[in-house]
PDB file of C-alpha atoms in Angstrom:
ATOM      1  CA  ALA A  28       3.680   1.543  76.872  1.00  0.00           C
ATOM      2  CA  ARG A  29       3.492   4.258  74.201  1.00  0.00           C
ATOM      3  CA  ASP A  30       3.537   3.445  70.427  1.00  0.00           C
ATOM      4  CA  LEU A  31       5.128   5.993  67.548  1.00  0.00           C
ATOM      5  CA  ILE A  32       4.021   7.459  64.530  1.00  0.00           C
ATOM      6  CA  ARG A  33       6.954   9.065  62.916  1.00  0.00           C
ATOM      7  CA  ILE A  34       6.869  11.310  59.520  1.00  0.00           C
ATOM      8  CA  ASP A  35      10.400  11.708  58.092  1.00  0.00           C
ATOM      9  CA  GLY A  36      11.770  13.950  55.332  1.00  0.00           C
ATOM     10  CA  LEU A  37       8.489  16.259  54.939  1.00  0.00           C
ATOM     11  CA  ARG A  38       9.925  19.160  52.667  1.00  0.00           C
ATOM     12  CA  VAL A  39       8.211  22.226  52.896  1.00  0.00           C
ATOM     13  CA  ASP A  40       9.080  25.539  51.354  1.00  0.00           C
ATOM     14  CA  CYS A  41       8.931  28.269  53.572  1.00  0.00           C
ATOM     15  CA  VAL A  42      10.262  31.954  55.098  1.00  0.00           C
ATOM     16  CA  VAL A  43      12.433  30.737  58.345  1.00  0.00           C
ATOM     17  CA  GLY A  44      15.376  32.824  58.993  1.00  0.00           C
ATOM     18  CA  VAL A  45      16.640  36.358  60.301  1.00  0.00           C
ATOM     19  CA  TYR A  46      18.639  37.493  57.520  1.00  0.00           C
ATOM     20  CA  PRO A  47      17.459  39.666  54.750  1.00  0.00           C
ATOM     21  CA  HIS A  48      17.805  36.937  52.077  1.00  0.00           C
ATOM     22  CA  GLU A  49      15.977  34.564  54.090  1.00  0.00           C
ATOM     23  CA  ARG A  50      12.876  36.984  54.347  1.00  0.00           C
ATOM     24  CA  GLU A  51      12.794  37.726  50.723  1.00  0.00           C
ATOM     25  CA  ALA A  52      12.269  34.356  49.467  1.00  0.00           C
ATOM     26  CA  PRO A  53      11.125  30.858  50.634  1.00  0.00           C
ATOM     27  CA  GLN A  54      13.681  28.328  51.131  1.00  0.00           C
ATOM     28  CA  PRO A  55      13.353  24.351  51.566  1.00  0.00           C
ATOM     29  CA  LEU A  56      12.732  22.971  55.579  1.00  0.00           C
ATOM     30  CA  GLU A  57      13.009  19.441  56.243  1.00  0.00           C
ATOM     31  CA  VAL A  58      10.848  18.033  58.895  1.00  0.00           C
ATOM     32  CA  HIS A  59      10.868  15.208  61.006  1.00  0.00           C
ATOM     33  CA  VAL A  60       8.358  14.110  63.351  1.00  0.00           C
ATOM     34  CA  GLU A  61       8.032  11.231  66.094  1.00  0.00           C
ATOM     35  CA  LEU A  62       4.376  11.060  67.832  1.00  0.00           C
ATOM     36  CA  SER A  63       3.759   9.299  71.093  1.00  0.00           C
ATOM     37  CA  LEU A  64       0.585   7.850  71.446  1.00  0.00           C
ATOM     38  CA  ASP A  65      -1.207   4.280  72.517  1.00  0.00           C
ATOM     39  CA  THR A  66      -2.509   3.141  69.422  1.00  0.00           C
ATOM     40  CA  THR A  67      -4.097  -0.145  70.932  1.00  0.00           C
ATOM     41  CA  ARG A  68      -7.856   1.039  70.187  1.00  0.00           C
ATOM     42  CA  ALA A  69      -6.899   2.004  66.529  1.00  0.00           C
ATOM     43  CA  GLY A  70      -5.268  -1.202  66.290  1.00  0.00           C
ATOM     44  CA  THR A  71      -8.678  -3.219  67.624  1.00  0.00           C
ATOM     45  CA  SER A  72     -10.930  -1.291  66.010  1.00  0.00           C
ATOM     46  CA  GLN A  73      -9.325  -0.463  62.603  1.00  0.00           C
ATOM     47  CA  ARG A  74     -10.878   3.273  62.877  1.00  0.00           C
ATOM     48  CA  LEU A  75      -8.756   5.909  61.700  1.00  0.00           C
ATOM     49  CA  ARG A  76      -9.844   8.697  64.442  1.00  0.00           C
ATOM     50  CA  ARG A  77      -8.659   6.198  67.117  1.00  0.00           C
ATOM     51  CA  THR A  78      -5.037   7.081  66.021  1.00  0.00           C
ATOM     52  CA  ILE A  79      -3.328   9.955  63.992  1.00  0.00           C
ATOM     53  CA  ASP A  80      -3.670  10.867  60.344  1.00  0.00           C
ATOM     54  CA  TYR A  81      -0.282  11.082  59.152  1.00  0.00           C
ATOM     55  CA  ALA A  82      -1.578  12.857  55.801  1.00  0.00           C
ATOM     56  CA  VAL A  83      -3.498  15.413  57.543  1.00  0.00           C
ATOM     57  CA  VAL A  84      -0.737  16.183  59.910  1.00  0.00           C
ATOM     58  CA  ALA A  85       1.842  16.659  57.436  1.00  0.00           C
ATOM     59  CA  SER A  86      -0.882  19.194  55.891  1.00  0.00           C
ATOM     60  CA  GLN A  87      -1.350  20.947  58.932  1.00  0.00           C
ATOM     61  CA  ILE A  88       2.502  21.262  59.737  1.00  0.00           C
ATOM     62  CA  ALA A  89       2.940  22.489  55.822  1.00  0.00           C
ATOM     63  CA  PHE A  90      -0.015  25.133  56.345  1.00  0.00           C
ATOM     64  CA  LEU A  91       1.829  26.335  59.435  1.00  0.00           C
ATOM     65  CA  LEU A  92       5.360  26.706  57.939  1.00  0.00           C
ATOM     66  CA  GLN A  93       4.091  28.099  54.846  1.00  0.00           C
ATOM     67  CA  HIS A  94       1.851  30.981  56.039  1.00  0.00           C
ATOM     68  CA  ALA A  95       3.701  31.670  59.565  1.00  0.00           C
ATOM     69  CA  ARG A  96       6.976  33.131  58.236  1.00  0.00           C
ATOM     70  CA  PHE A  97       9.101  32.066  61.335  1.00  0.00           C
ATOM     71  CA  HIS A  98      12.311  34.106  62.025  1.00  0.00           C
ATOM     72  CA  LEU A  99      14.204  31.413  64.080  1.00  0.00           C
ATOM     73  CA  LEU A 100      13.655  27.574  63.869  1.00  0.00           C
ATOM     74  CA  GLU A 101      13.425  27.790  67.873  1.00  0.00           C
ATOM     75  CA  THR A 102      10.149  29.617  67.054  1.00  0.00           C
ATOM     76  CA  ALA A 103       9.058  27.371  64.356  1.00  0.00           C
ATOM     77  CA  ALA A 104       9.615  24.463  66.507  1.00  0.00           C
ATOM     78  CA  HIS A 105       8.038  25.374  69.690  1.00  0.00           C
ATOM     79  CA  ALA A 106       4.955  26.838  67.938  1.00  0.00           C
ATOM     80  CA  LEU A 107       4.478  23.367  65.922  1.00  0.00           C
ATOM     81  CA  LEU A 108       4.941  21.123  69.092  1.00  0.00           C
ATOM     82  CA  ARG A 109       2.309  22.995  70.890  1.00  0.00           C
ATOM     83  CA  PHE A 110      -0.178  22.588  68.152  1.00  0.00           C
ATOM     84  CA  LEU A 111       0.808  18.793  67.921  1.00  0.00           C
ATOM     85  CA  LEU A 112       0.668  18.334  71.613  1.00  0.00           C
ATOM     86  CA  ALA A 113      -2.622  20.218  72.436  1.00  0.00           C
ATOM     87  CA  PRO A 114      -5.678  18.351  72.755  1.00  0.00           C
ATOM     88  CA  PRO A 115      -8.294  17.591  69.854  1.00  0.00           C
ATOM     89  CA  SER A 116     -10.340  20.662  69.174  1.00  0.00           C
ATOM     90  CA  LEU A 117     -14.242  20.676  69.973  1.00  0.00           C
ATOM     91  CA  GLY A 118     -14.649  19.858  66.147  1.00  0.00           C
ATOM     92  CA  GLU A 119     -11.844  17.186  65.896  1.00  0.00           C
ATOM     93  CA  ASP A 120     -12.315  13.316  66.351  1.00  0.00           C
ATOM     94  CA  ARG A 121      -8.700  12.008  66.996  1.00  0.00           C
ATOM     95  CA  ALA A 122      -6.388  10.458  69.455  1.00  0.00           C
ATOM     96  CA  ARG A 123      -4.283  12.502  71.857  1.00  0.00           C
ATOM     97  CA  VAL A 124      -0.704  12.537  71.241  1.00  0.00           C
ATOM     98  CA  ALA A 125       1.290  12.172  74.588  1.00  0.00           C
ATOM     99  CA  ALA A 126       4.362  13.285  73.677  1.00  0.00           C
ATOM    100  CA  ALA A 127       6.555  14.582  70.498  1.00  0.00           C
ATOM    101  CA  THR A 128      10.068  14.980  68.942  1.00  0.00           C
ATOM    102  CA  GLU A 129      10.402  17.319  66.100  1.00  0.00           C
ATOM    103  CA  ARG A 130      13.648  17.867  64.259  1.00  0.00           C
ATOM    104  CA  LEU A 131      13.915  20.855  61.903  1.00  0.00           C
ATOM    105  CA  VAL A 132      16.571  21.187  59.338  1.00  0.00           C
ATOM    106  CA  LYS A 133      17.698  24.090  57.007  1.00  0.00           C
ATOM    107  CA  PRO A 134      19.877  22.221  54.393  1.00  0.00           C
ATOM    108  CA  LEU A 135      20.793  25.181  52.360  1.00  0.00           C
ATOM    109  CA  ALA A 136      21.505  27.604  55.211  1.00  0.00           C
ATOM    110  CA  LEU A 137      25.317  27.068  55.260  1.00  0.00           C
ATOM    111  CA  GLY A 138      25.933  26.970  51.418  1.00  0.00           C
ATOM    112  CA  GLY A 139      26.875  23.158  51.429  1.00  0.00           C
ATOM    113  CA  ASN A 140      29.380  23.347  54.013  1.00  0.00           C
ATOM    114  CA  GLY A 141      27.065  21.684  56.881  1.00  0.00           C
ATOM    115  CA  VAL A 142      23.236  21.039  57.560  1.00  0.00           C
ATOM    116  CA  PRO A 143      22.078  22.783  60.509  1.00  0.00           C
ATOM    117  CA  SER A 144      19.144  21.594  62.419  1.00  0.00           C
ATOM    118  CA  LEU A 145      17.192  21.522  65.805  1.00  0.00           C
ATOM    119  CA  GLU A 146      15.449  18.914  67.674  1.00  0.00           C
ATOM    120  CA  VAL A 147      12.737  19.520  70.589  1.00  0.00           C
ATOM    121  CA  ALA A 148      10.695  17.074  72.496  1.00  0.00           C
ATOM    122  CA  ARG A 149       8.057  17.782  74.905  1.00  0.00           C
ATOM    123  CA  ASP A 150       5.188  16.045  76.641  1.00  0.00           C
ATOM    124  CA  ALA A 151       1.794  16.881  76.453  1.00  0.00           C
ATOM    125  CA  ALA A 152       1.440  17.656  80.012  1.00  0.00           C
ATOM    126  CA  GLY A 153       3.303  20.539  79.558  1.00  0.00           C
ATOM    127  CA  VAL A 154       0.965  22.404  76.925  1.00  0.00           C
ATOM    128  CA  ARG A 155      -2.254  24.403  78.232  1.00  0.00           C
ATOM    129  CA  LEU A 156      -4.046  26.375  76.044  1.00  0.00           C
ATOM    130  CA  GLU A 157      -5.771  29.489  76.862  1.00  0.00           C
ATOM    131  CA  ARG A 158      -9.336  29.558  75.633  1.00  0.00           C
ATOM    132  CA  GLU A 159     -11.540  32.520  75.054  1.00  0.00           C
ATOM    133  CA  ASP A 160     -15.054  32.908  74.793  1.00  0.00           C
ATOM    134  CA  LYS A 161     -16.986  34.387  71.740  1.00  0.00           C
ATOM    135  CA  PRO A 162     -20.176  34.723  70.608  1.00  0.00           C
ATOM    136  CA  TRP A 163     -20.150  32.067  67.994  1.00  0.00           C
ATOM    137  CA  GLY A 164     -18.251  29.620  70.021  1.00  0.00           C
ATOM    138  CA  THR A 165     -14.300  29.548  71.844  1.00  0.00           C
ATOM    139  CA  VAL A 166     -10.924  30.208  70.236  1.00  0.00           C
ATOM    140  CA  ASP A 167      -8.078  28.419  71.286  1.00  0.00           C
ATOM    141  CA  VAL A 168      -4.800  30.515  71.493  1.00  0.00           C
ATOM    142  CA  VAL A 169      -2.114  27.887  70.090  1.00  0.00           C
ATOM    143  CA  PHE A 170       0.771  30.349  70.403  1.00  0.00           C
ATOM    144  CA  ALA A 171       1.163  33.722  70.395  1.00  0.00           C
ATOM    145  CA  MET A 172       3.682  36.898  69.983  1.00  0.00           C
ATOM    146  CA  ARG A 173       3.732  40.362  69.130  1.00  0.00           C
ATOM    147  CA  GLU A 174       4.276  39.690  65.489  1.00  0.00           C
ATOM    148  CA  LEU A 175       2.354  36.192  64.861  1.00  0.00           C
ATOM    149  CA  GLY A 176      -0.541  34.376  66.442  1.00  0.00           C
ATOM    150  CA  ILE A 177      -1.924  30.830  65.903  1.00  0.00           C
ATOM    151  CA  TYR A 178      -5.335  29.975  66.641  1.00  0.00           C
ATOM    152  CA  ARG A 179      -8.074  27.245  66.594  1.00  0.00           C
ATOM    153  CA  LEU A 180     -11.372  28.871  66.283  1.00  0.00           C
ATOM    154  CA  ASN A 181     -14.322  26.360  67.572  1.00  0.00           C
ATOM    155  CA  VAL A 182     -17.644  27.062  65.763  1.00  0.00           C
ATOM    156  CA  ALA A 183     -20.631  25.933  67.953  1.00  0.00           C
ATOM    157  CA  PRO A 184     -23.367  24.001  66.115  1.00  0.00           C
ATOM    158  CA  GLY A 185     -25.588  25.902  64.425  1.00  0.00           C
ATOM    159  CA  ALA A 186     -23.593  29.321  64.609  1.00  0.00           C
ATOM    160  CA  SER A 187     -21.704  31.703  62.429  1.00  0.00           C
ATOM    161  CA  ILE A 188     -18.735  34.121  62.650  1.00  0.00           C
ATOM    162  CA  PRO A 189     -20.179  37.149  60.946  1.00  0.00           C
ATOM    163  CA  LEU A 190     -18.876  38.830  57.553  1.00  0.00           C
ATOM    164  CA  HIS A 191     -16.112  40.593  58.384  1.00  0.00           C
ATOM    165  CA  VAL A 192     -12.695  41.909  56.778  1.00  0.00           C
ATOM    166  CA  HIS A 193      -9.110  42.943  58.364  1.00  0.00           C
ATOM    167  CA  ARG A 194      -7.139  45.871  57.255  1.00  0.00           C
ATOM    168  CA  VAL A 195      -3.855  45.108  59.143  1.00  0.00           C
ATOM    169  CA  MET A 196      -3.447  41.515  59.870  1.00  0.00           C
ATOM    170  CA  SER A 197      -2.840  39.180  57.074  1.00  0.00           C
ATOM    171  CA  GLU A 198      -4.640  35.851  58.017  1.00  0.00           C
ATOM    172  CA  ALA A 199      -4.709  32.322  56.287  1.00  0.00           C
ATOM    173  CA  GLU A 200      -7.281  29.697  57.659  1.00  0.00           C
ATOM    174  CA  MET A 201      -7.348  25.716  57.120  1.00  0.00           C
ATOM    175  CA  THR A 202     -10.646  24.007  58.090  1.00  0.00           C
ATOM    176  CA  LEU A 203      -9.904  21.138  60.411  1.00  0.00           C
ATOM    177  CA  GLY A 204     -13.270  19.128  59.950  1.00  0.00           C
ATOM    178  CA  GLU A 205     -16.016  18.242  57.211  1.00  0.00           C
ATOM    179  CA  GLY A 206     -19.198  20.587  57.697  1.00  0.00           C
ATOM    180  CA  LEU A 207     -18.454  24.065  57.657  1.00  0.00           C
ATOM    181  CA  ARG A 208     -19.770  26.650  55.111  1.00  0.00           C
ATOM    182  CA  LEU A 209     -17.514  29.369  53.724  1.00  0.00           C
ATOM    183  CA  ASN A 210     -19.373  32.327  52.303  1.00  0.00           C
ATOM    184  CA  GLY A 211     -22.339  30.165  51.606  1.00  0.00           C
ATOM    185  CA  ARG A 212     -20.745  27.140  49.976  1.00  0.00           C
ATOM    186  CA  PRO A 213     -19.649  23.961  52.054  1.00  0.00           C
ATOM    187  CA  VAL A 214     -15.796  23.537  52.249  1.00  0.00           C
ATOM    188  CA  ALA A 215     -13.917  20.188  52.766  1.00  0.00           C
ATOM    189  CA  ALA A 216     -11.655  19.584  55.760  1.00  0.00           C
ATOM    190  CA  GLY A 217      -7.890  20.622  54.922  1.00  0.00           C
ATOM    191  CA  ILE A 218      -8.850  23.715  52.787  1.00  0.00           C
ATOM    192  CA  VAL A 219      -6.821  26.717  52.863  1.00  0.00           C
ATOM    193  CA  HIS A 220      -7.633  30.137  52.420  1.00  0.00           C
ATOM    194  CA  ARG A 221      -5.363  33.218  52.724  1.00  0.00           C
ATOM    195  CA  TRP A 222      -7.278  36.460  52.919  1.00  0.00           C
ATOM    196  CA  PRO A 223      -6.090  39.696  51.306  1.00  0.00           C
ATOM    197  CA  HIS A 224      -6.775  43.006  53.254  1.00  0.00           C
ATOM    198  CA  GLY A 225     -10.266  44.039  52.851  1.00  0.00           C
ATOM    199  CA  ALA A 226     -11.617  40.361  51.566  1.00  0.00           C
ATOM    200  CA  ALA A 227     -15.199  39.869  53.261  1.00  0.00           C
ATOM    201  CA  HIS A 228     -15.496  36.388  54.577  1.00  0.00           C
ATOM    202  CA  ARG A 229     -17.793  34.546  56.698  1.00  0.00           C
ATOM    203  CA  TRP A 230     -18.003  30.787  58.500  1.00  0.00           C
ATOM    204  CA  GLU A 231     -20.973  29.271  58.984  1.00  0.00           C
ATOM    205  CA  ASN A 232     -21.767  25.694  60.920  1.00  0.00           C
ATOM    206  CA  PRO A 233     -25.113  24.443  60.002  1.00  0.00           C
ATOM    207  CA  THR A 234     -24.016  21.067  61.401  1.00  0.00           C
ATOM    208  CA  ASP A 235     -25.011  19.542  64.734  1.00  0.00           C
ATOM    209  CA  ARG A 236     -21.339  19.071  66.281  1.00  0.00           C
ATOM    210  CA  TRP A 237     -18.723  21.618  66.677  1.00  0.00           C
ATOM    211  CA  GLN A 238     -16.292  22.458  63.733  1.00  0.00           C
ATOM    212  CA  SER A 239     -12.841  23.904  64.102  1.00  0.00           C
ATOM    213  CA  ILE A 240     -10.773  26.283  61.745  1.00  0.00           C
ATOM    214  CA  LEU A 241      -7.017  26.530  62.281  1.00  0.00           C
ATOM    215  CA  CYS A 242      -6.119  30.564  61.811  1.00  0.00           C
ATOM    216  CA  ILE A 243      -2.850  32.092  61.238  1.00  0.00           C
ATOM    217  CA  ASP A 244      -2.849  36.181  62.207  1.00  0.00           C
ATOM    218  CA  ALA A 245       0.263  38.289  61.814  1.00  0.00           C
ATOM    219  CA  PRO A 246       0.589  40.182  63.805  1.00  0.00           C
ATOM    220  CA  ALA A 247      -1.272  38.466  66.517  1.00  0.00           C
ATOM    221  CA  PHE A 248      -4.906  38.906  66.426  1.00  0.00           C
ATOM    222  CA  ILE A 249      -5.777  42.459  67.010  1.00  0.00           C
ATOM    223  CA  PRO A 250      -9.949  42.624  68.098  1.00  0.00           C
ATOM    224  CA  ASP A 251     -10.194  46.124  66.418  1.00  0.00           C
ATOM    225  CA  ASP A 252      -9.054  44.895  63.324  1.00  0.00           C
ATOM    226  CA  GLU A 253     -11.862  42.676  62.702  1.00  0.00           C
ATOM    227  CA  ALA A 254     -14.426  45.003  61.495  1.00  0.00           C
ATOM    228  CA  GLU A 255     -17.917  43.604  60.594  1.00  0.00           C
ATOM    229  CA  VAL A 256     -19.275  44.746  57.361  1.00  0.00           C
ATOM    230  CA  THR A 257     -22.501  44.230  55.242  1.00  0.00           C
ATOM    231  CA  GLY A 258     -22.594  43.291  51.784  1.00  0.00           C
ATOM    232  CA  SER A 259     -21.455  40.486  49.524  1.00  0.00           C
ATOM    233  CA  PRO A 260     -18.302  38.243  50.754  1.00  0.00           C
ATOM    234  CA  ALA A 261     -15.260  38.408  48.583  1.00  0.00           C
ATOM    235  CA  GLU A 262     -14.397  35.736  45.788  1.00  0.00           C
ATOM    236  CA  VAL A 263     -11.065  34.179  47.047  1.00  0.00           C
ATOM    237  CA  ALA A 264     -10.068  30.919  45.647  1.00  0.00           C
ATOM    238  CA  PRO A 265      -8.219  28.426  48.031  1.00  0.00           C
ATOM    239  CA  GLU A 266      -4.608  27.637  47.972  1.00  0.00           C
ATOM    240  CA  PRO A 267      -3.173  24.498  46.077  1.00  0.00           C
ATOM    241  CA  PRO A 268      -3.105  21.703  48.550  1.00  0.00           C
ATOM    242  CA  PHE A 269       0.253  20.464  49.846  1.00  0.00           C
ATOM    243  CA  LEU A 270      -0.696  17.078  49.438  1.00  0.00           C
ATOM    244  CA  PRO A 271      -2.780  15.386  46.616  1.00  0.00           C
ATOM    245  CA  PRO A 272      -6.321  14.363  47.991  1.00  0.00           C
ATOM    246  CA  PRO A 273      -6.332  10.656  48.532  1.00  0.00           C
ATOM    247  CA  PRO A 274      -8.359   8.285  46.042  1.00  0.00           C
ATOM    248  CA  ALA A 275     -11.827   7.341  46.084  1.00  0.00           C
ATOM    249  CA  VAL A 276     -12.495   4.212  48.172  1.00  0.00           C
ATOM    250  CA  THR A 277     -14.578   1.846  46.046  1.00  0.00           C
TER     251      THR A 277
END
């Protein structure tokens, strides 16, 4: 038996479309997601890591839509599904999603004369991520085409991604776990940074477990554009959170 976790009516302002006016300004996109998994262990243990944290998933979906700038709903839908159906990264502790259905709605696309949408459904068995070895860990290629690449950077225990800059690619990154240090400072899970061209940054994993970062590059990753540098990292403030942080448990 499969259980269902649904997120309905998630509203994200993003760039999605092929027409000039759609490339110039964000427009609202409504996201409806249905995730199929076995919640038996979560139900008997009351442990969040045995299921899917819908607040975390909502923030990750919003991050991908806001920063990837898709041309087609079809591209957005398939990129999101590949991420949702991928096995947990080396730095994540969560249940595996067995299947997912996703409906994307563009409420303003037809000027009030109808509401277009796209619905796509897939099983996890059809998702295989290419994995690349790096001196500091591994990279999972979630989705890649010439204009866009979505990656999970898995930083090994005690390893670091050296101080580096990009001069061609635009890059946005979201931490997927607790324990990473960015430019020498601790950074919590779910924090997003968008890196301007030439902004030097480095990641460190001082913990004894793998830690992961969700990364969007546009265009797709260019090896020669990741140039190691010396000196001090750039001071770049994190993006405002898509969802307010949960209240402290007392």
